[in-house]
mmCIF file of C-alpha atoms in Angstrom:
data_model
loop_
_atom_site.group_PDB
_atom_site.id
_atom_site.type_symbol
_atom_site.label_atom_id
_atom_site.label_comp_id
_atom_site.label_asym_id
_atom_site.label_seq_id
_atom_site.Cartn_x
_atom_site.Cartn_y
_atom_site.Cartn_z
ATOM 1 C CA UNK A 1214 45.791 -42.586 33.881
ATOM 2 C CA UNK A 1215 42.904 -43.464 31.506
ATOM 3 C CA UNK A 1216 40.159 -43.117 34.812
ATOM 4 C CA UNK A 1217 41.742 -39.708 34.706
ATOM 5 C CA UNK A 1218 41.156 -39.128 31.047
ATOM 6 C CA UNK A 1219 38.003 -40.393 30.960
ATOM 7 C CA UNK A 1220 37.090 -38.110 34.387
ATOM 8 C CA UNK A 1221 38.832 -34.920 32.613
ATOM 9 C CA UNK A 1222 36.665 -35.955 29.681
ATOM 10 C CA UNK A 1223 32.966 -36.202 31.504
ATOM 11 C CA UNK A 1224 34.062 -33.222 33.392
ATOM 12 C CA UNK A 1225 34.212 -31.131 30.079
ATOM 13 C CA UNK A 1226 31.244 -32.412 28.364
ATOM 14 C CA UNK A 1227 29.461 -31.578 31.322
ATOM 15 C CA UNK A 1228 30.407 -28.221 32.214
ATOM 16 C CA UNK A 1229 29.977 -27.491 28.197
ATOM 17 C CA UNK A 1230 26.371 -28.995 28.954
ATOM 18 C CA UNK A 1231 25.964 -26.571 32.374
ATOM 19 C CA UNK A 1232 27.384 -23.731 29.646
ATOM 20 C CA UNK A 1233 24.971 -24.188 27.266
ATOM 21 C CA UNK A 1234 21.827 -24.680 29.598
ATOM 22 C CA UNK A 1235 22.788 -22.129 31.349
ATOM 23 C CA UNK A 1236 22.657 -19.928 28.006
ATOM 24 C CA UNK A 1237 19.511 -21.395 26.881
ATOM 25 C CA UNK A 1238 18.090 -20.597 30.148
ATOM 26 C CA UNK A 1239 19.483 -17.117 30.247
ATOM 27 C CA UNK A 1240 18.329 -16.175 26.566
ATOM 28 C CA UNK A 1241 14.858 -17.352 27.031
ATOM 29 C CA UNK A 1242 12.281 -14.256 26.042
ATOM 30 C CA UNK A 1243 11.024 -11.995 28.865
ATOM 31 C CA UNK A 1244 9.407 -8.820 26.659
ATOM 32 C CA UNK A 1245 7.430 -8.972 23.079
ATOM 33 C CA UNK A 1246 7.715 -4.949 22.383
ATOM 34 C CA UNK A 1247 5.539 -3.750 19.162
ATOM 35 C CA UNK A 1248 5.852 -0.537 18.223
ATOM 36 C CA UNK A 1249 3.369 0.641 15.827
ATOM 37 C CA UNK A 1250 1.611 3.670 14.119
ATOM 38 C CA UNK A 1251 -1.907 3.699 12.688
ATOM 39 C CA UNK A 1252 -4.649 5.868 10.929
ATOM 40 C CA UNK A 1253 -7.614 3.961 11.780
ATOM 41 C CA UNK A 1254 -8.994 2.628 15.369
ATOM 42 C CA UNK A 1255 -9.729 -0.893 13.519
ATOM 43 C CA UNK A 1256 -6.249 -1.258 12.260
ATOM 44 C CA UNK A 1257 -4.896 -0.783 15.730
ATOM 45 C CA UNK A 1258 -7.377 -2.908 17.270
ATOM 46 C CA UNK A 1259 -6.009 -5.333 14.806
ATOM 47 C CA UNK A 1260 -2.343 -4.775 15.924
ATOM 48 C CA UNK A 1261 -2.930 -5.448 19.064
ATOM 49 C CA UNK A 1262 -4.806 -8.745 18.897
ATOM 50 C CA UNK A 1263 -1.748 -9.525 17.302
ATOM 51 C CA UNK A 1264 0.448 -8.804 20.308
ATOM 52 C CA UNK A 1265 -1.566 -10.873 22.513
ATOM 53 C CA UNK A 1266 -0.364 -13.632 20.297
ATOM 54 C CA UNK A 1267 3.307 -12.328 19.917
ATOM 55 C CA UNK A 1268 3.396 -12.347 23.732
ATOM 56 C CA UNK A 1269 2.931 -16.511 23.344
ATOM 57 C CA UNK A 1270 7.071 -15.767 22.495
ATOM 58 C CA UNK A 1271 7.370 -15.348 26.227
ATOM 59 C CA UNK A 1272 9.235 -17.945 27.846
ATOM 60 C CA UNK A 1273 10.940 -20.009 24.755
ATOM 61 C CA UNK A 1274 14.289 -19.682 23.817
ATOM 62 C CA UNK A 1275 15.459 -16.687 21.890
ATOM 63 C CA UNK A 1276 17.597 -18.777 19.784
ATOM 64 C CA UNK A 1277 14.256 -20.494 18.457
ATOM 65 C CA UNK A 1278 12.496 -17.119 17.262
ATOM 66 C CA UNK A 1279 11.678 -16.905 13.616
ATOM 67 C CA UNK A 1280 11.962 -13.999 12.992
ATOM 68 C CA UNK A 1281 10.520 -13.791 9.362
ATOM 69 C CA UNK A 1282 7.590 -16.194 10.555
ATOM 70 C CA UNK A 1283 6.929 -13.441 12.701
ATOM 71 C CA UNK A 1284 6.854 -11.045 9.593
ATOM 72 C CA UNK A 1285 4.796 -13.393 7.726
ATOM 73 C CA UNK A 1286 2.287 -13.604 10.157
ATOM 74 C CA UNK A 1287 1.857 -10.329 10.657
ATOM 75 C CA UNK A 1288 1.779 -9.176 6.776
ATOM 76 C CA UNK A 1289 -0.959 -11.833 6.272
ATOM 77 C CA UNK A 1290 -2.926 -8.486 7.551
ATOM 78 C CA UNK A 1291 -2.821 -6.189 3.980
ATOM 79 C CA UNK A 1292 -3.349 -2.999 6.323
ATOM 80 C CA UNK A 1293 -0.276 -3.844 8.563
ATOM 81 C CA UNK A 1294 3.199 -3.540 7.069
ATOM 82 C CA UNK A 1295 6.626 -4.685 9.329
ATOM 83 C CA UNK A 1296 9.328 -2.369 8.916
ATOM 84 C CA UNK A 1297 11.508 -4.529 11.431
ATOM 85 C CA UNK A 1298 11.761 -7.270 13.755
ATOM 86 C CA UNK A 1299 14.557 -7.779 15.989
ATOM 87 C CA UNK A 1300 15.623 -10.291 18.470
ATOM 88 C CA UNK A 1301 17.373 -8.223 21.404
ATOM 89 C CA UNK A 1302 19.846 -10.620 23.556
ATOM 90 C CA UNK A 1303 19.395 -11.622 26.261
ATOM 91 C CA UNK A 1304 15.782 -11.310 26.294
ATOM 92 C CA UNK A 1305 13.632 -8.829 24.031
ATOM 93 C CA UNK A 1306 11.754 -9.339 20.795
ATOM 94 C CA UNK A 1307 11.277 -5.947 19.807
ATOM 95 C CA UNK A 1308 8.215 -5.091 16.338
ATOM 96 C CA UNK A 1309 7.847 -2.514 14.542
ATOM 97 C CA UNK A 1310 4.800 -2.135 12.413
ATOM 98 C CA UNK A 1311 2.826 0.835 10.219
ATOM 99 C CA UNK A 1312 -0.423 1.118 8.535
ATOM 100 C CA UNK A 1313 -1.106 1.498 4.959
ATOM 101 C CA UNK A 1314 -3.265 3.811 4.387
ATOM 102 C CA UNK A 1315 -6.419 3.879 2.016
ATOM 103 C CA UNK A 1316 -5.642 6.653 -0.835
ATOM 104 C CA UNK A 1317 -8.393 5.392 -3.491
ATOM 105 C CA UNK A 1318 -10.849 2.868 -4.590
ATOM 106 C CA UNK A 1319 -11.254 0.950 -8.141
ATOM 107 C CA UNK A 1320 -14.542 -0.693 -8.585
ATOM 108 C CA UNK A 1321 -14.496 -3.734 -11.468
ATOM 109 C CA UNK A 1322 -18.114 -3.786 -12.066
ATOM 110 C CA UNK A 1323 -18.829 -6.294 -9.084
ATOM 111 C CA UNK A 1324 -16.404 -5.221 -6.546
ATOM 112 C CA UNK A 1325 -15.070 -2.540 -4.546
ATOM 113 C CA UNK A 1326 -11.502 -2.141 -3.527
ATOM 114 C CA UNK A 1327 -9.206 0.022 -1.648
ATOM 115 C CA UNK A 1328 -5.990 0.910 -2.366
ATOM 116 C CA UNK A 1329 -2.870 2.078 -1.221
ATOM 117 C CA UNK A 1330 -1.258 5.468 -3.347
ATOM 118 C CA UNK A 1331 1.174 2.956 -4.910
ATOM 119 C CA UNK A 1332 -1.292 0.322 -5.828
ATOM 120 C CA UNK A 1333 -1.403 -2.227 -2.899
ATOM 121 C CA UNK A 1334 -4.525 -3.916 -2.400
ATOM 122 C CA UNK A 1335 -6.311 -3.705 0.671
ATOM 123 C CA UNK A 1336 -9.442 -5.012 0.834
ATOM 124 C CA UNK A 1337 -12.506 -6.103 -1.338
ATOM 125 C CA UNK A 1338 -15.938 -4.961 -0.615
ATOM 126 C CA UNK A 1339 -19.164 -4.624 -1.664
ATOM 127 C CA UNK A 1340 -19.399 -0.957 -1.038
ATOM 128 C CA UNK A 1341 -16.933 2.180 -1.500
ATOM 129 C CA UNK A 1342 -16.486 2.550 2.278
ATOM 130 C CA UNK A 1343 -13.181 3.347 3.636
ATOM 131 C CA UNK A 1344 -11.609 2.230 7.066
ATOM 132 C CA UNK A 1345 -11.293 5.915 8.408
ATOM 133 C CA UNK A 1346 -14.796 6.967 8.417
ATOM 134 C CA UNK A 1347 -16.962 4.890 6.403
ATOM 135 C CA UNK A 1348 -17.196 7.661 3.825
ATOM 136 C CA UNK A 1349 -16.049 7.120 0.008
ATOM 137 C CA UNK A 1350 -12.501 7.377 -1.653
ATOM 138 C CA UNK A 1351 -12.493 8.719 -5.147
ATOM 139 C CA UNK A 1352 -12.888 5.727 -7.326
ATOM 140 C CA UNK A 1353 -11.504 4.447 -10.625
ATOM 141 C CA UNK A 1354 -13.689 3.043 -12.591
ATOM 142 C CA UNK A 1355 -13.957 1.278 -16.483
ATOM 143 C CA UNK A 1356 -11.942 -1.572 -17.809
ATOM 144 C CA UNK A 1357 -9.377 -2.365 -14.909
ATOM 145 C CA UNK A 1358 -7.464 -5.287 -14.761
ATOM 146 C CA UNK A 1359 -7.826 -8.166 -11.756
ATOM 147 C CA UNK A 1360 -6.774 -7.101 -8.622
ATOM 148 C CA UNK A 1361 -5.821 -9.565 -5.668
ATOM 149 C CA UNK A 1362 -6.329 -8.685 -1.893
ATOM 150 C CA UNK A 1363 -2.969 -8.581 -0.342
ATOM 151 C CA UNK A 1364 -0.495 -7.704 -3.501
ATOM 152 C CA UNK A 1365 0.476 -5.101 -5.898
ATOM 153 C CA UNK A 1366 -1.655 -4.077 -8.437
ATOM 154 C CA UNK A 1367 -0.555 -5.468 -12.023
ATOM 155 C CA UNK A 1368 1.822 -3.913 -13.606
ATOM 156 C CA UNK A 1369 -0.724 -2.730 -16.380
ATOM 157 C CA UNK A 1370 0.394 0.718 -18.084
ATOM 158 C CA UNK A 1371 -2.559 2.463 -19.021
ATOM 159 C CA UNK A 1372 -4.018 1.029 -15.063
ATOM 160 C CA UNK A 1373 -0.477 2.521 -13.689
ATOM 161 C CA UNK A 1374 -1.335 5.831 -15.333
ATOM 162 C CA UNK A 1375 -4.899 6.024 -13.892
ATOM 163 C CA UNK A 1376 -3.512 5.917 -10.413
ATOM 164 C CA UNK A 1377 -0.963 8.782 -11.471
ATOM 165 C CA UNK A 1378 -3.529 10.782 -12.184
ATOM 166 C CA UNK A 1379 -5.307 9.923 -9.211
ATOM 167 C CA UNK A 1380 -1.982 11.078 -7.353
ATOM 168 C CA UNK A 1381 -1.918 14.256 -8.848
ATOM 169 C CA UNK A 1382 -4.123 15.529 -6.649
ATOM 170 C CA UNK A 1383 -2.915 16.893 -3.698
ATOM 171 C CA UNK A 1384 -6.551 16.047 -1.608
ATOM 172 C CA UNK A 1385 -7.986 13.119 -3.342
ATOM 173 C CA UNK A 1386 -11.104 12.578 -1.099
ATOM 174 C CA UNK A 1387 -12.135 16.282 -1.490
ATOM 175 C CA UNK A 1388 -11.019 17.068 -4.925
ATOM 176 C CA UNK A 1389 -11.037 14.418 -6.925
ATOM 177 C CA UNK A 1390 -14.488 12.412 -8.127
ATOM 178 C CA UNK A 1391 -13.175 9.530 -10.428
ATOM 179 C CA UNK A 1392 -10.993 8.465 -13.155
ATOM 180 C CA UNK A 1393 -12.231 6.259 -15.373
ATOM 181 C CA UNK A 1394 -10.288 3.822 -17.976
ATOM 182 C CA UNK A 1395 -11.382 3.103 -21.285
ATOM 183 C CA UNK A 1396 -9.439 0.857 -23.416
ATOM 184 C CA UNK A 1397 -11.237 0.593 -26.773
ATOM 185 C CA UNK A 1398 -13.082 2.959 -28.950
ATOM 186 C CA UNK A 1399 -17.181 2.668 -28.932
ATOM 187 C CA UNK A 1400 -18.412 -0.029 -30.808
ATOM 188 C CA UNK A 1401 -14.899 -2.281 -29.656
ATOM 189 C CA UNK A 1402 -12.832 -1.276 -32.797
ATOM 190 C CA UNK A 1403 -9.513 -0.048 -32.311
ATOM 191 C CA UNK A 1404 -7.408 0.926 -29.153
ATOM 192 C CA UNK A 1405 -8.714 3.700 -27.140
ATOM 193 C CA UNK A 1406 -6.161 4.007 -23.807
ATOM 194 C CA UNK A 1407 -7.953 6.974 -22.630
ATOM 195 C CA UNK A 1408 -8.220 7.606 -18.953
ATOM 196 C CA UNK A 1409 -11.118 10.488 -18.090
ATOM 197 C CA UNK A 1410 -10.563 12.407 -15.330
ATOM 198 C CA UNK A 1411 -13.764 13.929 -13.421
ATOM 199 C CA UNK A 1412 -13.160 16.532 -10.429
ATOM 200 C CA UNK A 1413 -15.128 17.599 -7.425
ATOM 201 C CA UNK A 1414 -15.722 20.776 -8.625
ATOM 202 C CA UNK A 1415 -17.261 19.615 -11.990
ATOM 203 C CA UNK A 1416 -14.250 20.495 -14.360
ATOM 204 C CA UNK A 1417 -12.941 17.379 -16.335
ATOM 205 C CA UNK A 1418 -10.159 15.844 -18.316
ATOM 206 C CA UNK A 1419 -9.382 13.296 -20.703
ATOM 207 C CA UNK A 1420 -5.778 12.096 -21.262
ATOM 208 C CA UNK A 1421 -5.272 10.143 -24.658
ATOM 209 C CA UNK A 1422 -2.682 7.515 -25.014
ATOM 210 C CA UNK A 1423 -2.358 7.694 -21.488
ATOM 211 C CA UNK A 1424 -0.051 4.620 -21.500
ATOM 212 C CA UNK A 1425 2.356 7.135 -23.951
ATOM 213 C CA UNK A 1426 4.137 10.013 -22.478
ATOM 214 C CA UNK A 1427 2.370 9.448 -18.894
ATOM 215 C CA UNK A 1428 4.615 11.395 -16.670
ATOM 216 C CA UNK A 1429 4.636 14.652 -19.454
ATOM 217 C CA UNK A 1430 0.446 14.680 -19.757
ATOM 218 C CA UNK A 1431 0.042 13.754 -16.039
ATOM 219 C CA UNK A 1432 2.379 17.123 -15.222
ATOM 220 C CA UNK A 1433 0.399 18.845 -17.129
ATOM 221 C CA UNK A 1434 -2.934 17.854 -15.926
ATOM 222 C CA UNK A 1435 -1.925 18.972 -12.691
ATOM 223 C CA UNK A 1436 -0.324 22.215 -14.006
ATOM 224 C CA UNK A 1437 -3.549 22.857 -16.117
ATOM 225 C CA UNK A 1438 -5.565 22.028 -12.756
ATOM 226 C CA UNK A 1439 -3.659 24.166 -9.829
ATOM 227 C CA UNK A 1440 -2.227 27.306 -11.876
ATOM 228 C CA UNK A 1441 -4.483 27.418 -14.911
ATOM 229 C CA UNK A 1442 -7.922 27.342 -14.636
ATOM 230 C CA UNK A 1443 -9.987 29.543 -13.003
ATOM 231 C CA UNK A 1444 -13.435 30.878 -12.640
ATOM 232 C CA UNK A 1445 -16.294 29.063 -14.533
ATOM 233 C CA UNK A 1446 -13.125 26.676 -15.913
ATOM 234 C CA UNK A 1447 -13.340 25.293 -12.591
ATOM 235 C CA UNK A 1448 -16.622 24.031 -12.852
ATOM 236 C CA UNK A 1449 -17.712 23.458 -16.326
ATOM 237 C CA UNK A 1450 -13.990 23.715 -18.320
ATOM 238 C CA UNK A 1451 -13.755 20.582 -20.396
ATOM 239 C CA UNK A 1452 -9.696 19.400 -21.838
ATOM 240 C CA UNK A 1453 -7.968 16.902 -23.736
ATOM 241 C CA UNK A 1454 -4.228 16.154 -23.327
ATOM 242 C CA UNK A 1455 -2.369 14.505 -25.988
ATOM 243 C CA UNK A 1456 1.143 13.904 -27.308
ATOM 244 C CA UNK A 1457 1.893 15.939 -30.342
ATOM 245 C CA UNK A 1458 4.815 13.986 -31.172
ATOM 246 C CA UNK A 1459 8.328 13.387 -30.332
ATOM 247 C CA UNK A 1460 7.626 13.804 -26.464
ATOM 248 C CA UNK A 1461 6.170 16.868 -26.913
ATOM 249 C CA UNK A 1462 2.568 17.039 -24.926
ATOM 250 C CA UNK A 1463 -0.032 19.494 -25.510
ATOM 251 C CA UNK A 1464 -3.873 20.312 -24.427
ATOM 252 C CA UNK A 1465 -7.074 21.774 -25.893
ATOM 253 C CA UNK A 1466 -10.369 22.534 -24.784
ATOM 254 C CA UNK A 1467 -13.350 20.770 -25.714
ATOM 255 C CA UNK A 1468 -15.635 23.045 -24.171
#
């Protein structure tokens, strides 16, 4: 009776073993999919130097796939962003990736960098180049705060409302010039917050207390700049936007 046992015993554990190899065997990865959409030829060149390496998956065990090493790899590229990863039984490990795009460069007074339209750093350069063509992105300019390759921008308020005004525009590259941020009054005396906003076509703007009332005076640069001004304004038209109190915001013209 116990040989029995003991046979009835072995006999489990190893058909449990035969069970489980046979699993491991059968959920072993045959196919690294990434599916992916770009804006720029080096970005995709980029994503797919990185499948080469996601294809090293082949052949292990899908229960062994780390799946947010695999995000973490990737994202180590600023330009490449994963909006999944999934691990397909019995045998797939299926990617999907994007590219952030350049929208506009700040420049710290040694540096050029590009940025995404909600702040994300890019890349740091020596010249106002962007990935696409090699031609400039309208650039803010003045007394920015750090930025860091790879991560949000700070969350600075009168910085935030720079690259507001910078999304105002509805064609950056071609109608926008520069925004620049000025903290402090000449001389250093007393706080300043201005952002100045120069166009493409040569008309400009200066926002006061831009870190006050943002959304109001940014609304209304845009207003002022699309259904407003016309003609010589266009060109040569000069205005300040301020808060007149109690939320209200208001323009004049310092031409």
């Amino acid at each position: 009776m116990k040989h029995k046992r003991l046979a009835v015993a072995i006999t489990s554990v190893l058909f449990a073993a035969v069970v489980l190899l046979s699993g491991w065997v059968v959920c072993t990865v045959s196919k690294v999919t990434v599916k992916y959409t770009w804006l720029t030829v080096k970005t995709e060149e980029e994503i797919k130097s990185q499948k080469q390496k996601l294809d090293s998956l082949i052949g292990t065990s899908m229960f062994t796939v780390d799946e947010s090493g695999i995000r973490t790899a990737l994202e180590g590229n600023p330009y490449i962003i994963v909006e999944s990863v999934k691990v397909v039984f019995p045998s797939t490990v299926t990617v999907s990736v994007r590219e952030r795009a350049e929208a506009f460069c700040v420049f710290d007074g040694e540096h050029y960098y590009q940025l995404t339209e909600d702040g994300f750093v890019l890349s740091c350069s020596d010249e106002n180049a962007t990935r696409l063509d090699g031609k400039p992105n309208a650039l803010i300019t003045g007394e920015v705060p750090p930025l860091t390759v790879n991560s949000a921008c700070p969350e600075d308020k009168l910085f935030r409302a720079a690259v507001m005004a910078v999304n105002a525009f509805d064609d950056v590259r071609n109608e926008l010039e520069s925004v620049k941020v000025s903290r402090t009054a000449e001389g250093g005396t007393g706080n300043w917050n201005r952002i100045m906003i120069k166009t493409a076509t040569g008309c400009e703007f200066t926002i006061t207390e831009a870190d006050k009332d943002t959304e109001d005076k940014v609304a209304l640069l845009k207003e002022l700049y699309y259904e407003r001004i016309e003609g010589e304004d266009r060109v040569a038209g000069k205005y300040d936007i301020f808060s007149k109190g109690d939320g209200v915001v208001d323009f004049d013209t310092s031409r």
